[in-house]
């Protein structure tokens, strides 16, 4: 069926469309209804049905004769190791660790926080939670204790799973001091912590609350899959909100499995048995969906890569992995390609490898700039596909659906709406704009399966943040255009979210850290353009009149505060000290105008500005800082 027909059916007859897709999943009990609309704007997919995601990801394939195929290949240049796990082996390891969780009193519906580097035990932990119906909440290993503590407090887990260290290039990052600080901040120090002791930093004298992974699995009996309601949460994944309190995106089990399985075939055009590699991190939604769940639900081999695009050991890392494991489809962030290009602009390293297995490259996490797209196309000579999605949606809203019908690529656009997503552009009054005009990108409800159902323990915040501004529509937070051929162009955020190397950060959170300093009375953090990372934070601070500080030391202190309280990924490019910030007459800081000045873009002086002279002061400070 053509894209147009499939798309129209998905919008006009969503129940027919998704019931058909749901046949790809094994159910313990059929649904009462495909879509429950009784409690709009809260929708539920497949109510009444029961299934188990781990069963669908592992056991089902073992039973169907795929048990000997690789399910997961752990490739870790930072530890110089490659380990293959067949479907049978992974199922057995997951079943045993699920038994450990059981032994520790974890039951269906309990939460488990996972704070781990990119090691197989992280994937095993996620799947083990799914196996017994526990809800995992993975926290990105690069987050600082305060961020981890906020997530532990909100998720209120039965236990936490971690590791002794992460490895960043050649640096060993000890996790236990960070974990211990987070547990204290969350007032949860006595909570059980299951810890993988890695050879790079063995745990020698564990805290009484720590149970070592190897000891735990030595005494555990394997646990079977527990059927859960399709509407039960599989996981909570926290993402940046506008305040310091992150938003706990809740992912219902059934719709997630249906949508992800469907996406493998229809968007990525991969088949069971193919090798799929999402070079991301399990701490992000891309890692959840396309390192762990989708490839396994589809019977593919998934690569778990503990390394970077460059520096582990060099810009040929990706090509080596593709050749060695015969990767068919690669998914990563444009930043990774910019990093490779910076070190190997002519692609000399690339041409030393046989990457003929690779059929397509998918990019997401940030807008793919045309330069990066052209470079990747020229080097790889395969389709390069930008696709657009977010933590909340769990899978792509716009893409070139390669398994349905390949569309002509327009550089800078993630192509067309994916079936299931009725994407519109509205002006500030909620009126749909004409093709080619920019506005707020929204999705007409209901969102398709696989999307968030609410925010953890906070229906009200879910409604306020996403559904209240334009009744009947989900607010994506992105602004852009739909052109007259239906291509979507995602141009910017409408809130204070910035995107640093594909990592989503809220500038408000960084501002809270800066104003935590006694000498800072006011500040603004902007995302400014960066050649490698897309955007990087830049801070402006106004100091109290009495402050008598050494400017260099202060800047260092403020940068350090951000690294310690949020994480190194949020390190600002610079912190600039200014006399005052440009504001409207009602006191709103003109961050948009400041960003344009910082990026050297043309800007108009807003009519509402209190004192236009402040903009010149900001420009002068920026020019002095270079
Ligand atoms: N644990 C601990 N620290 C981490 C971390 C983790 N999981 N991930 C990143 N960091 C640290 C880094 O070590 C670095 O610390 P430093 O400032 O002390 O050197 C800092 O956070 C910034 O890291 P990063 O943003 O990764 O920048 P980089 O300069 O080290 O590497 C790239 C640049 C482009 C190679 C890297 O950003 C990259 O691989 N990007 C792809 C992003 C991606 O896959 N995003 C997922 C969305 S799909
Ligand atoms: P995250 O929730 O971390 O995945 O971040 C989601 C946000 O990243 C989106 O709302 C967009 O602002 C941005 N984003 C992700 N993918 C793309 C893309 N392909 N094009 C433009 N922006 C993107």
XYZ file of C-alpha atoms and ligand atoms in Angstrom:
697
model
C 0.000 0.000 0.000
C 1.308 3.480 -0.822
C 2.398 5.887 1.881
C -0.593 8.084 1.149
C -3.079 5.242 1.582
C -1.431 3.957 4.738
C -1.234 7.436 6.177
C -4.877 8.201 5.432
C -6.037 4.950 6.936
C -3.960 5.577 10.076
C -5.697 8.934 10.550
C -9.227 8.064 9.414
C -9.432 4.551 10.812
C -6.785 4.398 13.529
C -8.393 1.397 15.189
C -8.293 -0.653 12.002
C -4.747 0.437 11.261
C -3.307 -0.301 14.711
C -5.248 -3.530 15.219
C -3.521 -4.783 12.087
C -0.118 -3.677 13.392
C -0.861 -5.298 16.769
C -0.858 -8.702 15.075
C 2.949 -8.410 15.144
C 2.888 -8.811 18.934
C 2.060 -11.859 21.042
C -0.780 -11.169 23.481
C -1.766 -13.125 26.580
C -5.242 -11.673 26.430
C -6.910 -9.722 23.593
C -8.033 -6.137 24.012
C -11.586 -5.059 24.750
C -11.131 -2.087 22.460
C -8.264 -0.898 20.287
C -8.630 2.703 21.463
C -10.460 3.923 24.524
C -11.685 7.497 24.115
C -13.880 7.598 27.237
C -11.572 9.914 29.188
C -10.345 12.412 26.578
C -7.870 14.016 26.293
C -6.358 10.961 28.022
C -6.472 8.072 25.550
C -5.648 4.419 26.073
C -4.517 1.936 23.462
C -5.481 -1.718 23.734
C -7.299 -1.569 27.112
C -8.203 -4.982 28.478
C -5.284 -6.656 26.691
C -2.423 -8.362 28.461
C 1.090 -9.061 27.210
C 4.701 -9.026 28.310
C 7.319 -6.932 26.532
C 10.245 -9.132 27.571
C 8.448 -12.216 26.269
C 7.949 -10.461 22.937
C 11.557 -9.260 22.857
C 13.226 -12.551 23.803
C 11.286 -15.727 24.626
C 9.053 -15.531 21.603
C 12.038 -15.534 19.253
C 13.690 -18.399 21.136
C 10.509 -20.449 20.832
C 10.278 -19.615 17.123
C 13.762 -20.967 16.394
C 15.774 -17.757 16.570
C 17.478 -18.723 19.869
C 20.911 -19.225 18.332
C 20.977 -15.856 16.545
C 22.804 -12.927 18.126
C 20.358 -10.739 20.002
C 22.938 -8.314 21.352
C 26.535 -7.568 20.476
C 28.342 -5.564 23.117
C 31.173 -3.726 21.399
C 33.346 -1.741 23.745
C 36.487 -0.134 22.347
C 37.057 1.496 25.738
C 37.541 -1.921 27.371
C 38.767 -3.593 24.217
C 36.039 -6.224 24.302
C 33.299 -7.633 22.099
C 30.732 -10.046 23.555
C 27.974 -11.762 21.596
C 24.729 -12.800 23.303
C 22.383 -15.097 21.414
C 18.640 -14.799 21.998
C 18.805 -17.942 24.170
C 21.707 -16.581 26.213
C 20.165 -13.166 26.686
C 16.818 -14.671 27.705
C 18.550 -16.863 30.286
C 20.558 -13.991 31.737
C 17.494 -11.777 31.878
C 15.427 -14.529 33.525
C 18.064 -15.016 36.237
C 18.368 -11.321 36.946
C 14.576 -11.070 37.022
C 14.837 -13.762 39.714
C 17.245 -11.519 41.636
C 14.775 -8.660 41.477
C 12.064 -10.998 42.760
C 14.291 -12.132 45.612
C 14.756 -8.491 46.515
C 11.005 -8.057 46.797
C 10.450 -6.254 43.492
C 6.903 -6.907 42.272
C 4.803 -5.946 39.293
C 4.305 -2.168 39.286
C 7.335 -1.446 41.522
C 9.915 0.980 40.182
C 13.600 0.237 39.676
C 16.082 3.028 38.902
C 18.959 2.080 36.594
C 22.035 4.354 36.592
C 24.534 2.574 34.405
C 27.074 2.918 31.647
C 26.652 1.165 28.308
C 27.259 -2.384 29.488
C 25.187 -5.537 28.845
C 23.986 -5.580 32.461
C 22.132 -2.337 31.756
C 20.116 -3.973 28.971
C 19.642 -7.102 31.084
C 18.333 -4.965 33.941
C 15.808 -3.201 31.733
C 14.509 -6.430 30.242
C 14.446 -8.141 33.657
C 12.185 -5.373 34.970
C 9.924 -5.808 31.950
C 9.893 -9.571 32.558
C 8.326 -9.263 36.007
C 6.212 -6.208 35.245
C 8.397 -3.803 37.248
C 8.749 -0.283 35.867
C 12.298 0.768 35.086
C 13.559 4.288 35.100
C 16.945 4.619 33.453
C 18.954 7.712 34.336
C 21.692 8.785 31.911
C 25.103 7.976 33.415
C 26.367 11.485 32.682
C 23.894 13.134 35.061
C 25.178 14.505 38.350
C 23.952 13.271 41.772
C 21.395 16.057 42.154
C 19.664 15.107 38.905
C 19.788 11.416 39.824
C 18.372 12.200 43.266
C 15.456 14.167 41.780
C 14.565 11.118 39.665
C 14.918 8.697 42.584
C 12.684 10.877 44.719
C 10.008 11.114 42.054
C 10.063 7.478 40.917
C 10.269 6.151 44.496
C 11.964 2.878 43.476
C 12.315 -0.401 45.405
C 15.987 -0.525 44.488
C 18.662 1.023 42.312
C 20.975 -0.790 39.873
C 24.355 0.700 39.037
C 27.966 -0.099 38.232
C 31.313 0.730 39.781
C 32.306 2.995 36.911
C 31.677 4.351 33.471
C 34.433 4.859 30.921
C 34.614 8.060 28.951
C 37.263 7.646 26.295
C 40.321 6.842 28.385
C 38.925 8.188 31.662
C 37.399 5.918 34.283
C 34.479 7.710 35.956
C 33.728 6.250 39.405
C 29.957 5.944 39.833
C 29.691 4.912 43.468
C 30.568 8.306 44.987
C 27.949 9.877 42.697
C 25.396 7.215 43.575
C 26.083 7.524 47.283
C 25.658 11.314 47.163
C 22.408 10.933 45.204
C 21.058 8.371 47.666
C 21.803 10.776 50.510
C 20.177 13.687 48.728
C 17.121 11.508 48.075
C 17.152 10.376 51.714
C 17.372 6.774 50.497
C 20.821 5.621 51.635
C 19.508 2.379 53.092
C 17.810 1.355 49.827
C 19.353 -1.721 48.169
C 21.785 -0.910 45.392
C 22.778 -3.756 43.070
C 26.172 -2.864 41.638
C 28.163 -4.359 38.780
C 31.787 -4.413 39.849
C 33.742 -3.680 36.677
C 37.341 -4.861 36.341
C 38.415 -1.297 35.546
C 37.378 -0.268 39.076
C 36.544 -3.273 41.244
C 34.375 -2.667 44.295
C 36.537 -3.606 47.266
C 34.682 -2.468 50.346
C 30.993 -2.179 49.496
C 28.579 -0.184 51.581
C 26.095 -2.398 53.554
C 23.275 -1.409 51.186
C 25.268 -2.585 48.154
C 24.713 -6.040 46.700
C 27.218 -7.029 44.046
C 25.695 -8.208 40.773
C 27.786 -11.379 40.550
C 26.913 -12.416 44.096
C 23.245 -11.719 43.474
C 22.967 -13.817 40.326
C 24.893 -16.712 41.883
C 21.944 -17.519 44.133
C 18.954 -16.645 41.987
C 16.389 -18.842 40.284
C 15.156 -17.687 36.882
C 11.814 -15.891 36.804
C 9.142 -16.270 34.162
C 7.411 -13.514 32.231
C 4.485 -11.913 34.050
C 1.627 -10.727 31.829
C 0.799 -7.060 32.387
C -2.017 -4.885 31.140
C -1.248 -3.232 27.817
C -1.919 0.054 29.602
C 0.528 -0.672 32.455
C 3.738 1.360 32.312
C 6.797 -0.385 30.922
C 9.057 2.454 31.982
C 9.368 6.024 33.164
C 11.960 8.181 31.408
C 12.633 11.621 32.777
C 13.173 14.508 30.421
C 13.874 18.193 30.866
C 11.003 20.271 32.077
C 11.053 24.032 32.351
C 11.718 23.848 36.078
C 14.286 21.872 38.048
C 11.714 19.093 38.369
C 12.150 16.725 35.398
C 9.093 15.307 33.660
C 8.555 11.554 34.105
C 7.327 10.346 30.737
C 5.203 7.205 31.238
C 5.316 4.603 28.466
C 2.451 2.097 28.380
C 3.566 -1.458 27.539
C 1.213 -2.652 24.789
C 1.136 0.333 22.466
C 4.893 0.711 22.792
C 5.544 -2.849 21.604
C 3.092 -2.495 18.712
C 4.454 0.836 17.488
C 8.130 -0.040 17.806
C 7.766 -3.360 16.038
C 5.816 -1.648 13.256
C 8.439 1.088 12.945
C 11.286 -1.357 12.281
C 9.696 -2.619 9.137
C 7.912 0.490 7.895
C 10.281 3.311 8.820
C 13.702 1.652 8.990
C 13.010 -1.062 6.407
C 14.874 -3.713 8.376
C 13.874 -7.340 8.675
C 14.203 -9.939 11.423
C 17.788 -11.199 11.400
C 19.209 -7.844 10.248
C 21.847 -6.062 12.309
C 20.661 -2.744 13.685
C 22.855 -0.223 15.455
C 21.625 2.805 17.354
C 24.795 4.598 18.424
C 23.182 6.409 21.308
C 22.983 5.789 25.055
C 20.432 3.706 26.953
C 19.878 6.779 29.148
C 18.070 8.517 26.297
C 14.864 7.603 24.547
C 16.727 6.621 21.372
C 18.603 4.059 23.431
C 15.441 2.735 25.065
C 13.591 2.375 21.799
C 16.303 1.469 19.310
C 19.136 -0.137 21.257
C 16.893 -2.248 23.448
C 13.255 -2.685 22.562
C 12.567 -2.254 18.852
C 15.427 -4.355 17.450
C 14.658 -7.187 19.869
C 10.907 -7.030 19.336
C 11.649 -7.387 15.648
C 14.116 -10.287 15.973
C 17.130 -8.231 14.868
C 20.649 -8.188 16.279
C 21.254 -4.989 18.220
C 24.656 -3.412 18.841
C 25.439 -1.978 22.273
C 28.410 0.312 21.694
C 30.427 1.654 24.595
C 32.516 4.231 22.823
C 32.420 7.521 20.973
C 32.366 8.367 17.277
C 35.871 9.800 17.628
C 38.700 9.153 20.035
C 37.925 5.468 20.639
C 40.399 5.188 19.028
C 39.770 7.606 16.149
C 37.240 8.730 13.544
C 37.135 5.259 11.991
C 35.359 3.749 15.022
C 31.931 3.632 13.378
C 33.258 2.114 10.156
C 35.125 -0.576 12.098
C 31.953 -1.564 13.976
C 29.886 -1.623 10.773
C 32.421 -3.818 9.004
C 33.030 -6.146 11.943
C 29.371 -6.800 12.738
C 27.922 -6.323 9.246
C 25.576 -3.596 10.401
C 22.620 -3.043 8.044
C 21.121 0.095 9.533
C 22.797 2.818 11.610
C 20.975 5.383 13.716
C 22.832 8.223 15.403
C 22.788 11.960 16.042
C 24.066 14.456 13.443
C 26.623 15.587 16.046
C 28.362 12.237 15.779
C 28.788 12.747 12.033
C 29.998 16.311 12.526
C 32.618 14.963 14.942
C 33.754 12.325 12.422
C 33.814 14.833 9.588
C 35.883 17.286 11.629
C 38.614 14.660 12.044
C 38.366 12.989 8.661
C 36.853 15.480 6.215
C 37.878 13.511 3.128
C 36.592 10.207 4.534
C 40.046 8.648 4.141
C 39.500 6.371 7.123
C 36.075 5.354 5.885
C 37.493 4.049 2.631
C 39.747 1.618 4.498
C 36.702 -0.388 5.627
C 34.135 -2.550 3.894
C 30.822 -1.064 4.936
C 28.825 -2.572 2.088
C 26.391 -4.176 4.558
C 25.089 -0.725 5.486
C 21.846 0.073 3.662
C 20.736 3.276 5.384
C 21.694 5.903 7.928
C 19.053 7.493 10.154
C 19.755 10.696 12.073
C 17.773 12.281 14.911
C 18.016 14.008 18.243
C 18.543 17.440 16.714
C 17.925 19.064 13.367
C 20.220 17.663 10.711
C 21.924 20.617 9.065
C 22.127 20.279 5.259
C 25.947 20.310 5.272
C 26.105 17.234 7.466
C 23.429 15.516 5.390
C 25.284 16.157 2.116
C 28.580 15.029 3.579
C 27.094 11.779 4.897
C 25.337 11.130 1.569
C 28.507 11.714 -0.388
C 30.669 9.584 1.851
C 28.317 6.666 2.368
C 26.414 6.625 -0.927
C 23.304 5.270 0.800
C 20.020 6.939 1.850
C 20.588 9.347 4.737
C 17.391 10.027 6.611
C 16.710 12.751 9.116
C 13.742 11.901 11.316
C 12.076 13.885 14.054
C 10.897 12.712 17.427
C 11.148 13.303 21.139
C 11.261 11.469 24.464
C 7.525 11.875 24.849
C 6.639 10.221 21.547
C 9.064 7.305 21.888
C 9.356 6.929 18.128
C 9.415 9.089 15.023
C 6.696 11.626 14.258
C 8.206 12.579 10.900
C 10.472 10.462 8.732
C 11.123 9.183 5.275
C 9.253 5.891 5.693
C 11.703 3.675 3.836
C 9.730 0.483 4.343
C 6.572 1.990 2.868
C 7.724 4.348 0.151
C 10.968 6.221 -0.145
C 10.447 9.974 -0.609
C 12.765 12.478 -2.236
C 14.901 14.005 0.483
C 14.775 17.744 1.070
C 17.825 18.767 3.070
C 16.806 20.287 6.388
C 13.438 18.527 6.539
C 12.730 15.213 8.316
C 10.339 14.512 5.397
C 6.695 13.611 6.045
C 4.369 12.734 8.919
C 4.672 9.120 9.988
C 1.389 7.155 9.819
C -0.515 7.682 13.058
C 0.612 11.298 13.519
C -1.829 13.985 12.393
C 0.648 16.857 12.403
C -0.540 20.446 12.089
C 0.966 23.910 12.464
C -1.039 26.422 14.509
C -0.575 30.137 15.100
C -0.550 31.552 18.623
C -4.366 31.743 18.593
C -4.659 28.061 17.731
C -5.651 28.642 14.111
C -4.083 26.371 11.518
C -1.694 28.302 9.272
C -1.393 27.933 5.513
C 1.178 25.613 3.963
C 4.631 27.174 4.138
C 3.826 29.431 7.076
C 5.533 28.879 10.372
C 3.921 28.293 13.734
C 3.660 25.834 16.596
C 3.897 22.207 15.542
C 1.185 20.125 17.195
C -0.261 16.639 16.791
C -4.016 16.260 16.638
C -5.169 13.830 19.316
C -5.155 10.928 19.728
C -1.427 10.333 19.617
C -0.684 6.923 18.098
C 0.377 3.926 20.229
C 3.855 4.111 21.727
C 3.494 7.699 22.912
C 3.424 8.779 26.528
C 0.127 8.253 28.345
C 0.845 10.770 31.105
C 3.608 12.035 33.401
C 4.443 9.865 36.385
C 2.033 10.572 39.226
C 1.148 13.842 37.578
C -1.799 13.831 35.155
C -2.262 17.499 35.842
C 1.237 18.460 34.720
C 0.843 16.277 31.627
C -2.347 18.124 30.761
C -0.889 21.549 31.532
C 2.397 21.024 29.679
C 1.116 19.326 26.540
C -2.653 19.395 26.108
C -4.049 22.581 27.568
C -2.727 25.285 25.227
C -4.566 24.040 22.150
C -7.464 21.772 23.192
C -7.539 18.609 21.097
C -3.851 18.848 20.192
C -0.564 17.673 21.679
C 1.987 20.494 21.880
C 5.368 19.262 20.648
C 7.264 22.329 21.877
C 8.813 22.691 18.433
C 8.092 25.419 15.915
C 8.241 24.993 12.160
C 6.502 24.666 8.835
C 4.613 22.126 6.745
C 5.223 22.930 3.098
C 2.804 22.471 0.203
C 4.104 18.945 -0.412
C 3.494 17.924 3.175
C 7.166 18.046 4.173
C 7.745 19.069 7.762
C 10.438 21.563 8.724
C 11.351 21.690 12.403
C 13.061 25.007 13.000
C 13.294 25.811 16.713
C 11.865 25.251 20.174
C 9.130 27.460 21.560
C 10.338 26.938 25.133
C 13.672 27.113 26.914
C 14.799 23.646 25.898
C 18.160 23.456 24.121
C 19.815 20.588 22.352
C 23.503 20.009 23.097
C 25.053 17.198 21.040
C 21.607 15.585 20.780
C 21.137 15.853 24.558
C 18.080 17.769 25.660
C 18.624 20.336 28.409
C 16.448 23.025 29.936
C 18.219 26.357 30.278
C 15.986 27.063 33.296
C 17.731 24.253 35.169
C 21.146 25.771 34.429
C 19.870 29.196 35.489
C 18.763 27.747 38.812
C 22.313 26.520 39.382
C 23.844 29.916 38.556
C 21.488 31.838 40.822
C 22.454 29.348 43.554
C 25.676 31.360 43.853
C 25.465 34.128 46.481
C 26.972 36.725 44.185
C 24.667 36.151 41.199
C 21.516 38.181 41.448
C 20.172 37.472 37.998
C 21.128 35.398 34.996
C 20.126 34.083 31.591
C 21.362 30.942 29.871
C 20.948 30.612 26.114
C 21.647 27.864 23.622
C 24.036 29.337 21.058
C 25.092 27.800 17.758
C 28.042 25.428 17.853
C 29.711 23.808 14.852
C 30.114 20.425 16.545
C 27.332 20.117 19.086
C 24.593 22.073 17.299
C 24.005 24.186 20.358
C 25.925 24.834 23.570
C 24.875 26.757 26.685
C 26.155 30.300 27.183
C 25.523 32.018 30.511
C 25.098 35.702 31.332
C 25.237 36.725 34.978
C 24.548 39.986 36.783
C 26.461 40.242 40.034
C 25.298 41.855 43.246
C 26.625 45.387 43.726
C 28.565 44.428 46.857
C 30.229 41.466 45.184
C 33.972 41.830 45.086
C 35.091 38.864 43.068
C 37.929 37.609 40.990
C 36.163 37.248 37.652
C 38.243 34.336 36.416
C 37.714 32.386 39.634
C 34.006 33.175 39.617
C 33.537 31.942 36.063
C 35.374 28.760 36.920
C 33.252 28.288 40.030
C 30.011 28.759 38.107
C 31.027 26.320 35.362
C 32.019 23.819 38.027
C 28.663 24.208 39.762
C 26.886 23.288 36.538
C 29.118 20.252 36.001
C 28.569 19.114 39.569
C 24.869 19.782 39.823
C 23.673 18.890 36.322
C 26.514 17.035 34.602
C 29.526 17.602 32.357
C 27.345 17.451 29.213
C 25.826 20.793 30.285
C 29.157 22.644 30.674
C 28.633 26.166 29.287
C 30.919 27.506 26.592
C 31.421 30.606 28.725
C 29.878 32.640 31.506
C 29.775 36.347 30.769
C 29.444 38.987 33.440
C 27.114 41.827 32.430
C 25.797 44.939 34.148
C 22.181 44.135 33.330
C 20.017 41.955 31.127
C 17.759 43.207 28.332
C 14.124 43.009 29.402
C 10.659 43.902 28.255
C 8.769 46.578 30.161
C 6.974 43.770 31.985
C 10.314 42.316 33.130
C 10.702 39.346 30.753
C 14.308 38.679 29.777
C 14.732 38.909 25.991
C 16.599 35.618 25.586
C 15.620 35.231 21.915
C 17.159 38.568 20.978
C 20.267 37.846 23.045
C 20.687 34.526 21.257
C 20.476 36.225 17.858
C 23.167 38.720 18.892
C 25.364 35.891 20.179
C 24.907 33.938 16.943
C 25.615 37.005 14.823
C 22.143 36.886 13.287
C 20.149 39.935 12.289
C 17.669 41.057 14.902
C 15.060 43.702 15.380
C 14.880 45.642 18.605
C 11.657 44.424 20.242
C 9.033 47.151 20.595
C 8.438 46.068 24.185
C 12.046 46.533 25.286
C 12.582 48.602 28.401
C 15.950 50.064 27.383
C 17.385 49.296 23.917
C 20.857 50.358 25.052
C 21.207 47.082 26.998
C 21.407 45.191 23.700
C 24.507 47.181 22.744
C 26.039 46.396 26.120
C 25.409 42.672 25.550
C 26.894 42.885 22.045
C 29.993 44.618 23.453
C 30.512 41.958 26.135
C 30.135 39.226 23.528
C 32.572 40.889 21.205
C 35.154 41.288 24.018
C 34.726 37.582 24.873
C 35.305 36.678 21.214
N 29.023 9.621 31.767
C 29.832 10.540 32.306
N 30.237 11.649 31.650
C 29.788 11.816 30.400
C 28.918 10.909 29.773
C 28.542 9.762 30.514
N 27.721 8.849 30.009
N 28.635 11.351 28.527
C 29.309 12.500 28.373
N 30.012 12.768 29.498
C 30.920 13.904 29.736
C 32.112 13.831 28.794
O 33.140 13.012 29.304
C 32.543 15.280 28.724
O 33.230 15.582 29.922
P 34.422 16.668 29.955
O 33.777 18.003 29.746
O 34.993 16.506 31.326
O 35.370 16.309 28.861
C 31.210 16.030 28.795
O 30.273 15.122 29.405
C 30.671 16.434 27.439
O 30.491 15.238 26.692
P 29.995 15.187 25.179
O 28.801 16.055 25.003
O 29.852 13.768 24.809
O 31.137 15.911 24.397
P 32.550 15.363 23.936
O 33.295 16.574 23.527
O 33.133 14.453 24.937
O 32.200 14.506 22.629
C 30.866 14.084 20.661
C 31.617 15.121 21.487
C 30.235 14.753 19.457
C 31.854 13.011 20.219
C 29.770 13.457 21.536
O 28.961 14.474 22.028
C 28.897 12.445 20.849
O 29.251 11.286 20.708
N 27.697 12.849 20.450
C 26.665 11.977 19.936
C 25.520 12.221 20.860
C 24.472 11.194 20.880
O 24.639 10.067 20.516
N 23.343 11.639 21.397
C 22.211 10.795 21.645
C 20.986 11.299 20.970
S 20.499 10.238 19.643
P 14.597 14.448 23.085
O 13.328 14.402 23.856
O 15.804 14.529 23.945
O 14.663 13.342 22.076
O 14.580 15.801 22.282
C 13.517 16.075 21.429
C 13.708 17.381 20.739
O 14.912 17.347 19.955
C 12.607 17.685 19.765
O 11.476 18.250 20.365
C 13.309 18.639 18.822
O 13.396 19.926 19.371
C 14.699 18.050 18.736
N 14.796 17.107 17.617
C 14.893 15.776 17.680
N 15.016 15.249 16.442
C 14.979 16.280 15.575
C 15.048 16.401 14.142
N 15.224 15.348 13.379
N 14.946 17.633 13.614
C 14.793 18.730 14.387
N 14.736 18.676 15.732
C 14.829 17.475 16.332
